[in-house]
Amino acid sequence: MAISKVGIRAIQVAMSLIGLSTAAHAFACGGDWYPEVEVDPRIIGVLQAEKSLSHGNYVAAAGSVVRMMPHLETLHGSRDPLVVRAERVLAVALERSNGSLALAQEVPREILSHWQGKTPGDRDQNMTWSVATLRRELAAEPTDPGRMTELGEALSKVDGGAEEARTLLESLAARDLVASPEGYKALAQLRQQKGDEAGQKLALKRCESMATNAKVCEADTHRAS
Amino acid sequence: MSARSWVWSCLLLVAGLSGACSRRTAPVTRVQSGFHAVVARTLEPSTPTPARHGDPARGRELVQRFECNRCHEGTGLSAAPLSKNCFQCHEQIWEGKFKVSAQALARFRPHIADARDAPSLTAIGERFDRAWVRGYLLSPRDLRPKLTPTMPRLALSDGEAEDIAAYLTAGAMPAVAAVLESPSPTHGRELMEAKGCTSCHAFSGVPSFPNSAPVAPESELGRSAALAPDLRFTRQRFRRDRLVAWLEDPKAIKPDTRMPNFGLSAEEARDIAAYVLGAELADAPRAPFSRLPVLTRRVAYEEVNTKVFSRTCHHCHTDAEGAGGDGGPGNTGGFGFAPRGVSFSSHASILAGYLDARGQRRSLFEPLPDGTPRLIAALVARHAETEQTANAAVRGMPLGLPPLSAEDIQLVESWVVQGKPL
């Protein structure tokens, strides 16, 4: 069966149009066609980082965030929920690690940068970033006890933050709303600073009964006055 | 009050009264002529209808506010969207069409196998006593032994329940004195067994029906049978003046009913009605709930979350952000409940408590006056609700669902007492 030139042209035009219409959704690769599906690995990555954090693996949680979003610091103020969640993980992990992330073996130095907290200056910078981040988180939901607890924890570790930390954590403790063992640990140390021994013991007991590992409740040296 | 407004008030009053009278009197003749009704000494007196009649217009607004259309058809409202439609969602899960992973589908399926249907509210007024409807709304009870109970105890006042009952029963023909002439309840009982009524319906409290073949639960008939109520409740629930007509031709009264037409004669229907309404009932077995002592072994969050929170609580109290903005009625609000901000999606979110009426956060573990933590009190209260001894101060949880077992409550309580360990 002979096909006229006009017919061949029509088929060519139709094929071109089909190609153009699908080009936005597919790639040609080695002669094969496959749909263009972009999977954002950060979605599962942030979720896993949150899980690590809740299991007390602060450094692992921070490490995965820094690896996934090395430019996170430059996104400060982003309203992307994924970025906000990642920032929260890093901020909490940083303050629970007292501003120093032992990730030198896992994350390239250029990426790790000051997050490693090698110098006192870096550690202070990290803690300041952590407090600022957690404060912004709380501003978005001012009555959320989880966010209040985390900011209270961080504030209890920076100079000049103790009073505010005490106000936050005591108000939560009075309503049985301290949301983590680390929050009770911070409260115990704040009470100790005030000479409230009975209160300190009570908060430590709450920390120990809630924590999976009693080490979480052991006193650390990085405390604000 | 001016003379003009006085005249207007009188005119409105007269118009209202005459309207009310005409609504009341006209259908009676229809009922009396269409119903072969007359005396039966065996019948108990009907439940008296209360003096207040409710406002159907307000009732419709309340049906909308309490989102009855999330579960029921026949509300007079359009069906809720899939994201809020309990049974459409369950049906999609059952059929494997719900857009989640195959593993999630496999996990969900067993939980919703018996929760794929809710009764349609079509023609409620033609079937049910309005006072009963009102009472049921205030204190729902499990009527269908083969169906997972899901009717929530809503935050309804007496007046609101009355208004909803008025809306759902609006336009129904008024009740007339229902009496059956020379009924034979014994024949009625025999017929029930012969016609297969008791293959679908339970009738607790009467002697069993040994020749009744149960339907296979997984069959289509079995699914219909799950909607068949326990006939024990018919005497309070069903309009006595409509029962015979219902038995004769159910679809004539409720077109979407799954109850088949057995081609009963008027006499047969009358005899069955006499048995259903008048058979002597043994007391319902009662097993009052009692809490088990707290466990001495350590109970961690992982265990209590796997066995209870993620299985039961998480459905209505989830993470709003992760669930696309709707954290379920127990978090972001629904079924007439204000947003309470309760999320069982993580240890920290559980410890973050709930929002009280003033918008202040309070602990889920705050002790009530008797010292019981609020969460435990709610779990125990659900047992009281199923025993019809609801505590007005504490709403039972899980809302509308079967109560947690004593062992599950023991597990949660042990976790709370141990300091909510991670």
XYZ file of C-alpha atoms in Angstrom:
647
model
C 0.000 0.000 0.000
C 1.505 3.306 -1.043
C 1.397 6.251 1.328
C 1.372 9.682 -0.192
C 3.935 12.325 0.720
C 1.195 14.365 2.358
C 0.280 11.373 4.486
C 3.888 10.881 5.607
C 4.145 14.590 6.462
C 0.937 14.369 8.508
C 2.297 11.402 10.458
C 5.584 13.260 11.066
C 3.748 16.334 12.346
C 1.541 14.194 14.584
C 4.561 12.358 15.997
C 6.304 15.668 16.681
C 3.253 17.011 18.467
C 3.014 13.872 20.613
C 6.684 14.204 21.432
C 6.308 17.843 22.373
C 3.260 17.214 24.513
C 4.976 14.506 26.546
C 8.359 16.180 26.775
C 7.424 17.940 29.990
C 6.845 14.628 31.720
C 9.467 12.310 30.341
C 13.111 11.999 29.423
C 14.596 10.254 26.431
C 17.502 8.195 27.646
C 19.374 5.705 25.494
C 16.353 5.304 23.274
C 14.099 4.312 26.167
C 11.356 6.482 27.568
C 10.522 6.631 31.202
C 8.382 8.979 33.241
C 10.154 11.783 35.019
C 9.517 11.113 38.697
C 11.367 13.190 41.199
C 11.594 11.744 44.663
C 12.578 14.197 47.352
C 14.808 12.197 49.696
C 14.588 14.935 52.306
C 11.014 13.942 53.174
C 11.996 10.554 54.533
C 15.346 11.896 55.673
C 13.831 14.533 57.942
C 11.393 11.979 59.308
C 14.253 9.641 60.144
C 16.201 12.483 61.733
C 13.180 13.259 63.923
C 13.012 9.626 64.959
C 16.710 9.561 65.794
C 16.244 12.676 67.881
C 13.307 11.193 69.771
C 15.385 8.080 70.474
C 18.118 10.201 71.981
C 20.541 9.897 69.033
C 21.158 13.636 68.826
C 24.363 13.541 66.819
C 23.013 11.084 64.265
C 19.911 13.251 63.873
C 21.970 16.404 63.370
C 24.330 14.598 61.003
C 21.606 13.535 58.627
C 20.170 17.057 58.551
C 23.566 18.645 57.845
C 24.276 16.136 55.091
C 20.858 16.544 53.494
C 20.691 20.305 53.750
C 24.244 21.649 53.933
C 22.946 25.126 53.129
C 20.363 25.024 55.924
C 21.775 28.025 57.713
C 21.205 30.207 54.694
C 17.530 29.169 54.682
C 16.935 30.664 58.119
C 13.415 32.062 58.125
C 12.139 29.729 55.402
C 8.489 28.774 55.704
C 8.935 25.474 53.894
C 7.623 22.969 56.482
C 10.400 20.519 55.658
C 13.075 23.137 56.253
C 11.382 24.228 59.480
C 11.335 20.629 60.737
C 14.976 20.114 59.773
C 15.958 23.319 61.550
C 14.160 22.192 64.670
C 15.996 18.843 64.642
C 19.348 20.548 64.233
C 18.578 23.182 66.872
C 17.522 20.611 69.470
C 20.395 18.268 68.631
C 22.839 21.157 68.937
C 21.631 22.339 72.321
C 21.496 18.766 73.655
C 25.071 18.332 72.439
C 25.996 21.639 74.058
C 26.776 23.289 70.734
C 29.259 20.727 69.534
C 28.480 18.019 66.963
C 30.995 15.154 66.844
C 30.524 14.549 63.141
C 34.038 15.019 61.791
C 34.210 11.380 60.647
C 30.941 11.505 58.775
C 30.552 14.963 57.290
C 33.127 16.791 55.137
C 34.804 19.658 56.967
C 33.592 22.319 54.512
C 30.009 21.280 55.152
C 30.340 20.689 58.856
C 31.928 24.084 59.361
C 31.112 25.668 62.728
C 28.470 23.039 63.556
C 31.350 20.927 64.808
C 31.800 23.423 67.646
C 35.536 23.078 67.808
C 36.135 26.422 69.479
C 34.236 28.110 72.303
C 33.242 30.772 69.800
C 31.738 28.194 67.453
C 29.903 26.556 70.315
C 28.452 29.877 71.442
C 27.455 30.672 67.875
C 25.730 27.295 67.603
C 23.868 27.685 70.872
C 22.780 31.187 69.885
C 21.516 29.826 66.562
C 19.711 27.041 68.388
C 17.955 29.435 70.767
C 16.993 31.772 67.927
C 15.612 28.880 65.892
C 13.638 27.403 68.765
C 12.323 30.822 69.703
C 11.022 31.281 66.184
C 9.453 27.814 66.325
C 7.667 28.739 69.528
C 6.469 32.042 68.102
C 4.624 30.045 65.447
C 2.772 28.071 68.149
C 3.162 29.938 71.418
C 1.227 27.498 73.593
C 2.876 24.291 72.360
C 4.454 22.610 75.396
C 6.864 20.621 73.206
C 8.316 23.809 71.722
C 8.309 25.557 75.108
C 10.223 22.647 76.600
C 12.838 22.688 73.858
C 13.367 26.439 74.083
C 13.557 26.139 77.875
C 16.225 23.458 77.561
C 18.294 25.574 75.156
C 17.931 28.759 77.176
C 19.075 26.965 80.299
C 22.425 26.439 78.585
C 23.171 29.948 77.338
C 24.422 32.865 79.346
C 21.613 35.074 80.553
C 18.967 32.527 79.609
C 18.358 30.907 82.974
C 15.524 33.144 84.190
C 13.511 32.781 81.018
C 14.217 29.063 80.954
C 13.047 28.755 84.546
C 9.830 30.638 83.826
C 9.065 28.444 80.833
C 9.867 25.106 82.429
C 8.319 25.836 85.824
C 5.056 26.895 84.185
C 5.032 23.629 82.264
C 5.987 21.510 85.269
C 3.161 23.034 87.304
C 0.741 21.698 84.699
C 2.530 18.387 84.098
C 3.335 19.449 80.546
C 7.122 19.134 80.357
C 7.423 17.214 77.111
C 10.764 15.419 77.418
C 13.175 13.939 79.936
C 15.743 16.491 78.802
C 13.275 19.208 79.814
C 13.105 17.763 83.330
C 16.875 17.514 83.424
C 17.189 21.206 82.556
C 14.598 22.030 85.192
C 16.479 20.006 87.799
C 19.641 21.960 87.116
C 17.834 25.289 87.185
C 16.305 24.378 90.535
C 19.694 23.336 91.841
C 21.067 26.757 90.898
C 18.309 28.296 93.008
C 19.127 26.009 95.934
C 15.857 24.124 95.636
C 17.158 20.669 96.460
C 13.784 19.005 96.899
C 12.582 20.455 93.598
C 15.757 19.333 91.886
C 15.309 15.772 93.123
C 11.715 15.736 92.006
C 12.606 16.921 88.504
C 15.465 14.431 88.262
C 13.125 11.655 89.292
C 10.724 12.667 86.533
C 13.621 12.711 84.073
C 14.794 9.264 85.123
C 11.352 7.716 84.990
C 10.797 9.079 81.485
C 14.201 8.543 79.888
C 15.204 5.312 78.187
C 18.746 5.816 79.348
C 19.523 7.230 82.794
C 22.606 8.928 81.324
C 20.277 11.463 79.716
C 19.580 12.812 83.185
C 23.185 13.124 84.301
C 24.265 16.686 84.949
C 26.424 18.369 82.327
C 28.737 21.286 82.746
C 27.327 23.670 80.164
C 24.870 25.595 82.215
C 23.827 29.178 82.139
C 23.778 31.299 85.243
C -46.118 46.810 72.685
C -47.977 48.891 70.065
C -51.471 47.995 68.917
C -50.169 47.092 65.457
C -47.556 44.688 66.735
C -50.092 43.182 69.120
C -52.393 42.449 66.164
C -49.505 40.967 64.188
C -48.537 38.755 67.126
C -52.085 37.464 67.448
C -52.292 36.770 63.721
C -48.993 34.905 63.777
C -50.063 32.919 66.796
C -53.347 31.929 65.164
C -51.572 31.044 61.925
C -49.033 28.978 63.823
C -51.636 27.135 65.802
C -53.790 26.395 62.797
C -50.733 25.168 60.901
C -49.754 22.923 63.766
C -53.269 21.551 64.038
C -53.550 20.819 60.346
C -50.169 19.024 60.369
C -51.351 16.905 63.218
C -54.792 15.885 62.082
C -54.585 15.287 58.374
C -52.455 12.127 58.167
C -54.225 10.300 60.980
C -56.951 9.086 58.705
C -54.324 7.676 56.306
C -52.669 5.804 59.091
C -55.838 4.379 60.482
C -57.119 3.255 57.140
C -53.847 1.726 56.024
C -52.965 -0.104 59.194
C -54.725 -3.231 60.348
C -54.442 -2.256 63.847
C -56.424 -2.971 66.792
C -56.110 -4.455 70.301
C -53.365 -6.460 71.888
C -53.175 -6.871 75.570
C -49.679 -8.300 75.355
C -48.139 -4.992 74.267
C -46.428 -2.647 76.685
C -47.441 0.986 76.657
C -45.541 3.148 74.184
C -42.848 5.457 75.458
C -44.535 8.784 76.086
C -43.394 11.522 73.749
C -42.106 14.509 75.726
C -43.987 17.764 75.668
C -41.242 19.722 73.847
C -41.200 19.029 70.139
C -37.944 20.545 69.008
C -37.158 22.789 66.086
C -36.526 20.895 62.828
C -34.839 23.886 61.167
C -32.366 24.148 63.996
C -32.085 20.372 63.940
C -30.908 20.527 60.347
C -28.247 23.080 61.284
C -27.138 20.798 64.075
C -26.967 17.782 61.770
C -24.621 19.887 59.666
C -22.609 21.086 62.669
C -22.238 17.616 64.129
C -21.380 16.271 60.674
C -23.801 13.351 60.733
C -23.192 13.054 56.981
C -19.622 11.917 57.612
C -21.047 8.509 58.425
C -24.736 8.424 57.561
C -26.666 8.687 54.344
C -30.183 10.034 54.441
C -29.331 13.114 56.504
C -30.685 15.484 53.877
C -27.147 16.816 53.349
C -24.739 15.879 50.603
C -22.181 13.207 51.480
C -18.995 14.427 53.152
C -15.828 14.526 51.018
C -13.696 11.395 51.068
C -11.168 12.882 53.482
C -13.944 13.198 56.060
C -16.180 10.344 55.021
C -15.701 7.477 57.443
C -17.336 4.686 55.531
C -16.403 5.663 51.975
C -12.825 5.705 53.194
C -13.209 2.299 54.853
C -14.810 0.926 51.701
C -11.885 2.137 49.591
C -9.476 0.502 52.010
C -11.458 -2.707 51.834
C -11.446 -2.688 48.040
C -7.744 -1.832 47.928
C -8.364 1.498 46.207
C -7.245 3.770 49.016
C -4.038 5.577 48.083
C -1.571 4.206 50.592
C 1.103 1.551 50.385
C 0.127 -2.095 50.028
C 1.560 -2.773 53.497
C -0.547 -0.023 55.030
C -3.632 -1.364 53.274
C -2.940 -4.842 54.621
C -2.559 -3.375 58.106
C -5.744 -1.316 57.892
C -8.040 -3.930 56.356
C -8.690 -6.157 59.368
C -9.575 -3.124 61.467
C -12.262 -1.843 59.124
C -13.751 -5.162 57.998
C -16.686 -4.674 60.378
C -16.784 -0.905 60.048
C -17.854 -0.395 56.461
C -21.480 0.476 57.024
C -23.582 2.818 59.052
C -27.362 2.735 58.911
C -29.008 5.217 56.595
C -31.180 7.807 58.303
C -33.805 7.766 55.564
C -37.399 7.806 56.815
C -36.419 7.680 60.456
C -39.663 9.298 61.481
C -41.666 6.621 59.697
C -39.953 3.942 61.720
C -38.676 5.175 65.031
C -40.155 6.743 68.077
C -38.924 10.316 68.278
C -38.313 10.196 72.019
C -36.159 7.141 71.459
C -34.181 8.943 68.734
C -33.570 11.804 71.135
C -32.472 9.455 73.896
C -30.201 7.531 71.550
C -28.489 10.720 70.401
C -27.745 11.630 74.002
C -26.606 8.184 74.997
C -25.868 5.947 72.013
C -25.775 2.228 72.607
C -24.658 -0.698 70.534
C -27.724 -1.987 68.703
C -26.026 -4.156 66.105
C -24.025 -7.004 67.559
C -22.397 -7.894 64.222
C -21.257 -4.366 63.451
C -18.404 -2.534 65.126
C -20.110 0.260 67.044
C -19.045 3.679 65.783
C -21.773 6.081 66.870
C -20.045 8.771 68.937
C -21.499 10.311 72.056
C -21.666 13.855 70.762
C -21.480 17.000 72.849
C -25.223 17.522 72.629
C -27.549 19.256 75.048
C -31.014 17.830 75.668
C -32.520 20.604 73.568
C -30.125 19.994 70.695
C -30.919 16.280 70.711
C -34.592 17.179 70.644
C -34.056 19.492 67.682
C -32.135 16.861 65.727
C -34.791 14.263 66.503
C -37.426 16.736 65.315
C -35.519 17.269 62.050
C -34.940 13.591 61.397
C -38.556 12.714 62.075
C -40.078 15.782 60.397
C -42.885 15.068 57.981
C -43.554 11.612 59.328
C -47.123 10.582 59.755
C -48.155 11.119 63.347
C -48.315 8.154 65.673
C -51.658 6.580 66.301
C -52.649 4.120 68.982
C -51.212 0.819 67.807
C -53.070 -2.274 68.738
C -52.989 -5.695 67.187
C -56.122 -7.760 66.906
C -55.878 -11.286 68.371
C -52.207 -11.749 67.693
C -50.426 -15.076 68.015
C -46.947 -14.406 69.324
C -46.182 -18.147 69.330
C -46.924 -18.312 65.633
C -44.876 -15.158 65.230
C -41.864 -16.818 66.802
C -42.229 -19.869 64.536
C -42.506 -17.643 61.499
C -39.386 -15.710 62.458
C -37.364 -18.869 62.434
C -39.014 -20.268 59.294
C -38.579 -17.059 57.306
C -34.977 -16.648 58.387
C -35.408 -13.384 60.322
C -33.084 -14.656 63.005
C -30.391 -15.555 60.488
C -29.646 -11.855 60.316
C -31.188 -10.438 63.485
C -30.068 -11.278 66.973
C -32.856 -11.328 69.519
C -31.123 -11.330 72.851
C -33.135 -12.152 75.936
C -35.484 -14.671 74.303
C -34.889 -18.427 73.913
C -32.528 -19.149 71.025
C -33.737 -20.154 67.568
C -32.010 -23.508 67.022
C -33.067 -23.953 63.397
C -31.852 -20.595 62.314
C -28.896 -20.787 59.897
C -26.483 -17.918 60.334
C -25.361 -16.114 57.187
C -21.694 -16.084 56.213
C -20.278 -12.784 57.475
C -18.125 -12.275 54.372
C -21.066 -12.688 51.957
C -23.068 -9.739 50.665
C -25.991 -10.970 52.759
C -23.656 -11.150 55.721
C -22.770 -7.511 55.214
C -26.459 -6.629 55.207
C -26.966 -8.790 58.276
C -24.367 -6.707 60.089
C -26.790 -3.799 59.871
C -29.618 -5.856 61.359
C -30.322 -4.595 64.865
C -30.862 -6.769 67.900
C -34.637 -7.128 68.097
C -34.482 -6.736 71.845
C -34.523 -2.983 71.316
C -37.421 -2.881 68.866
C -40.043 -2.327 71.546
C -38.484 0.956 72.634
C -37.154 1.945 69.283
C -39.709 1.173 66.625
C -43.015 2.910 66.180
C -45.615 0.367 67.189
C -48.081 1.755 64.687
C -45.615 1.147 61.821
C -44.101 -2.203 62.644
C -46.633 -4.355 60.838
C -46.436 -2.185 57.730
C -42.641 -2.376 57.919
C -42.690 -6.157 58.097
C -45.097 -6.353 55.179
C -43.001 -4.199 52.862
C -39.873 -2.574 54.314
C -38.868 -0.836 51.100
C -42.209 0.917 50.910
C -41.211 2.731 54.073
C -37.453 2.976 53.598
C -36.442 2.521 49.952
C -32.733 2.028 50.701
C -33.195 -0.615 53.393
C -31.391 -3.931 53.038
C -34.209 -5.703 54.820
C -35.824 -8.040 52.287
C -39.513 -8.283 51.581
C -40.531 -11.772 52.705
C -44.010 -11.477 51.262
C -45.621 -11.736 54.667
C -49.365 -11.554 54.889
C -50.852 -8.933 57.182
C -51.702 -11.663 59.643
C -48.166 -13.068 59.627
C -46.661 -9.620 60.036
C -49.004 -8.975 62.934
C -47.983 -12.203 64.675
C -44.285 -11.486 64.269
C -44.799 -7.941 65.531
C -46.628 -9.312 68.545
C -43.739 -11.597 69.394
C -41.057 -8.991 68.814
C -42.878 -6.399 70.879
C -44.170 -8.636 73.600
C -41.866 -11.622 74.151
C -40.594 -11.920 77.661
C -36.986 -10.734 77.823
C -34.348 -12.055 80.158
C -32.153 -9.361 81.661
C -29.203 -8.456 79.507
C -26.010 -9.978 80.868
C -23.961 -7.390 82.715
C -20.269 -7.522 83.289
C -19.390 -4.272 85.030
C -15.917 -3.108 84.165
C -13.238 -3.041 86.792
C -9.694 -1.780 86.407
C -6.797 -4.167 86.753
C -3.915 -3.322 89.078
C -1.025 -1.483 87.447
C 1.811 -3.625 86.168
C 5.043 -3.849 88.091
C 7.159 -4.503 85.015
C 8.382 -1.546 83.022
C 6.018 -0.329 80.306
C 7.704 1.853 77.702
C 6.139 4.183 75.162
C 6.977 1.842 72.286
C 4.797 -0.901 73.729
C 1.840 1.238 74.696
C 2.022 3.069 71.387
C 2.096 -0.137 69.355
C -0.675 -1.839 71.300
C -2.997 1.062 72.001
C -2.185 4.595 70.856
C -1.327 3.905 67.227
C -4.057 1.292 66.907
C -6.892 3.235 68.428
C -6.242 6.815 69.486
C -4.178 7.883 66.497
C -7.159 7.659 64.141
C -8.844 10.761 65.562
C -5.861 12.390 67.273
C -3.103 12.570 64.725
C -0.427 14.968 63.587
C -2.236 17.625 61.571
C 0.821 18.552 59.508
C 1.651 14.983 58.567
C -1.982 14.170 57.799
C -2.495 16.967 55.320
C -3.933 19.559 57.665
C -6.659 17.493 59.283
C -5.468 15.994 62.523
C -8.798 14.268 63.036
C -11.789 15.370 65.077
C -9.879 14.999 68.336
C -7.128 17.326 67.181
C -8.319 19.852 64.634
C -12.030 19.445 65.438
C -15.005 17.672 63.893
C -18.329 16.012 64.750
C -19.216 19.280 66.469
C -16.175 19.198 68.714
C -13.931 22.236 68.933
C -10.246 21.715 68.068
C -8.644 20.235 71.174
C -5.150 19.894 69.805
C -4.676 16.352 71.066
C -2.184 14.335 69.046
C -1.111 10.787 69.764
C 1.475 10.832 66.997
C 4.528 10.998 69.265
C 5.606 10.796 72.881
C 6.161 14.554 73.015
C 2.810 15.349 71.432
C 0.987 13.180 73.969
C 2.778 14.945 76.778
C 1.757 18.272 75.221
C -1.804 17.630 76.438
C -4.971 19.270 75.155
C -6.514 22.711 74.750
C -9.209 23.484 77.283
C -12.252 25.640 76.581
C -10.161 28.776 77.240
C -7.462 27.708 74.809
C -5.001 26.839 77.574
C -2.923 23.678 77.425
C -3.647 21.097 80.094
C -2.202 17.702 80.774
C -3.969 14.554 79.611
C -2.787 13.042 82.874
C -4.171 15.693 85.199
C -5.809 13.845 88.098
C -9.575 14.184 88.419
C -11.101 14.672 91.892
C -10.903 10.921 92.595
C -7.215 10.905 91.645
C -7.661 9.104 88.325
C -5.602 10.594 85.487
C -7.891 12.218 82.915
C -6.844 9.879 80.095
C -7.539 6.798 82.183
C -10.859 8.236 83.340
C -11.858 8.714 79.699
C -10.951 5.128 78.830
C -12.929 3.819 81.800
C -15.837 6.144 81.012
C -16.264 4.430 77.658
C -17.113 1.241 79.530
C -19.655 3.149 81.587
C -21.200 4.502 78.393
C -21.641 1.032 76.955
C -23.243 0.007 80.229
C -25.564 3.017 79.873
C -24.198 4.618 83.018
C -22.382 7.471 81.302
C -20.609 10.075 83.354
C -21.631 13.471 82.047
C -18.338 15.032 83.157
C -16.025 12.700 81.259
C -16.560 11.716 77.653
C -15.663 8.104 77.012
C -12.770 7.310 74.715
C -12.292 5.961 72.128
C -15.248 8.035 71.015
C -18.008 5.792 69.712
C -15.734 2.789 69.308
C -15.729 -0.349 71.459
C -14.065 0.277 74.801
C -10.476 -0.788 75.321
C -9.998 -4.080 77.086
C -9.143 -4.074 80.775
C -5.635 -5.239 79.802
C -5.116 -2.351 77.408
C -6.291 0.160 79.994
C -4.003 -1.485 82.509
C -1.109 -1.053 80.080
C -1.835 2.648 79.539
C -2.340 3.257 83.248
C 0.892 1.457 84.104
C 2.740 3.648 81.612
C 1.224 6.773 83.142
C 1.974 5.719 86.706
C 5.565 4.863 85.771
C 6.118 8.419 84.568
C 5.322 8.002 80.862
C 8.700 6.441 79.975
C 10.005 6.709 76.458
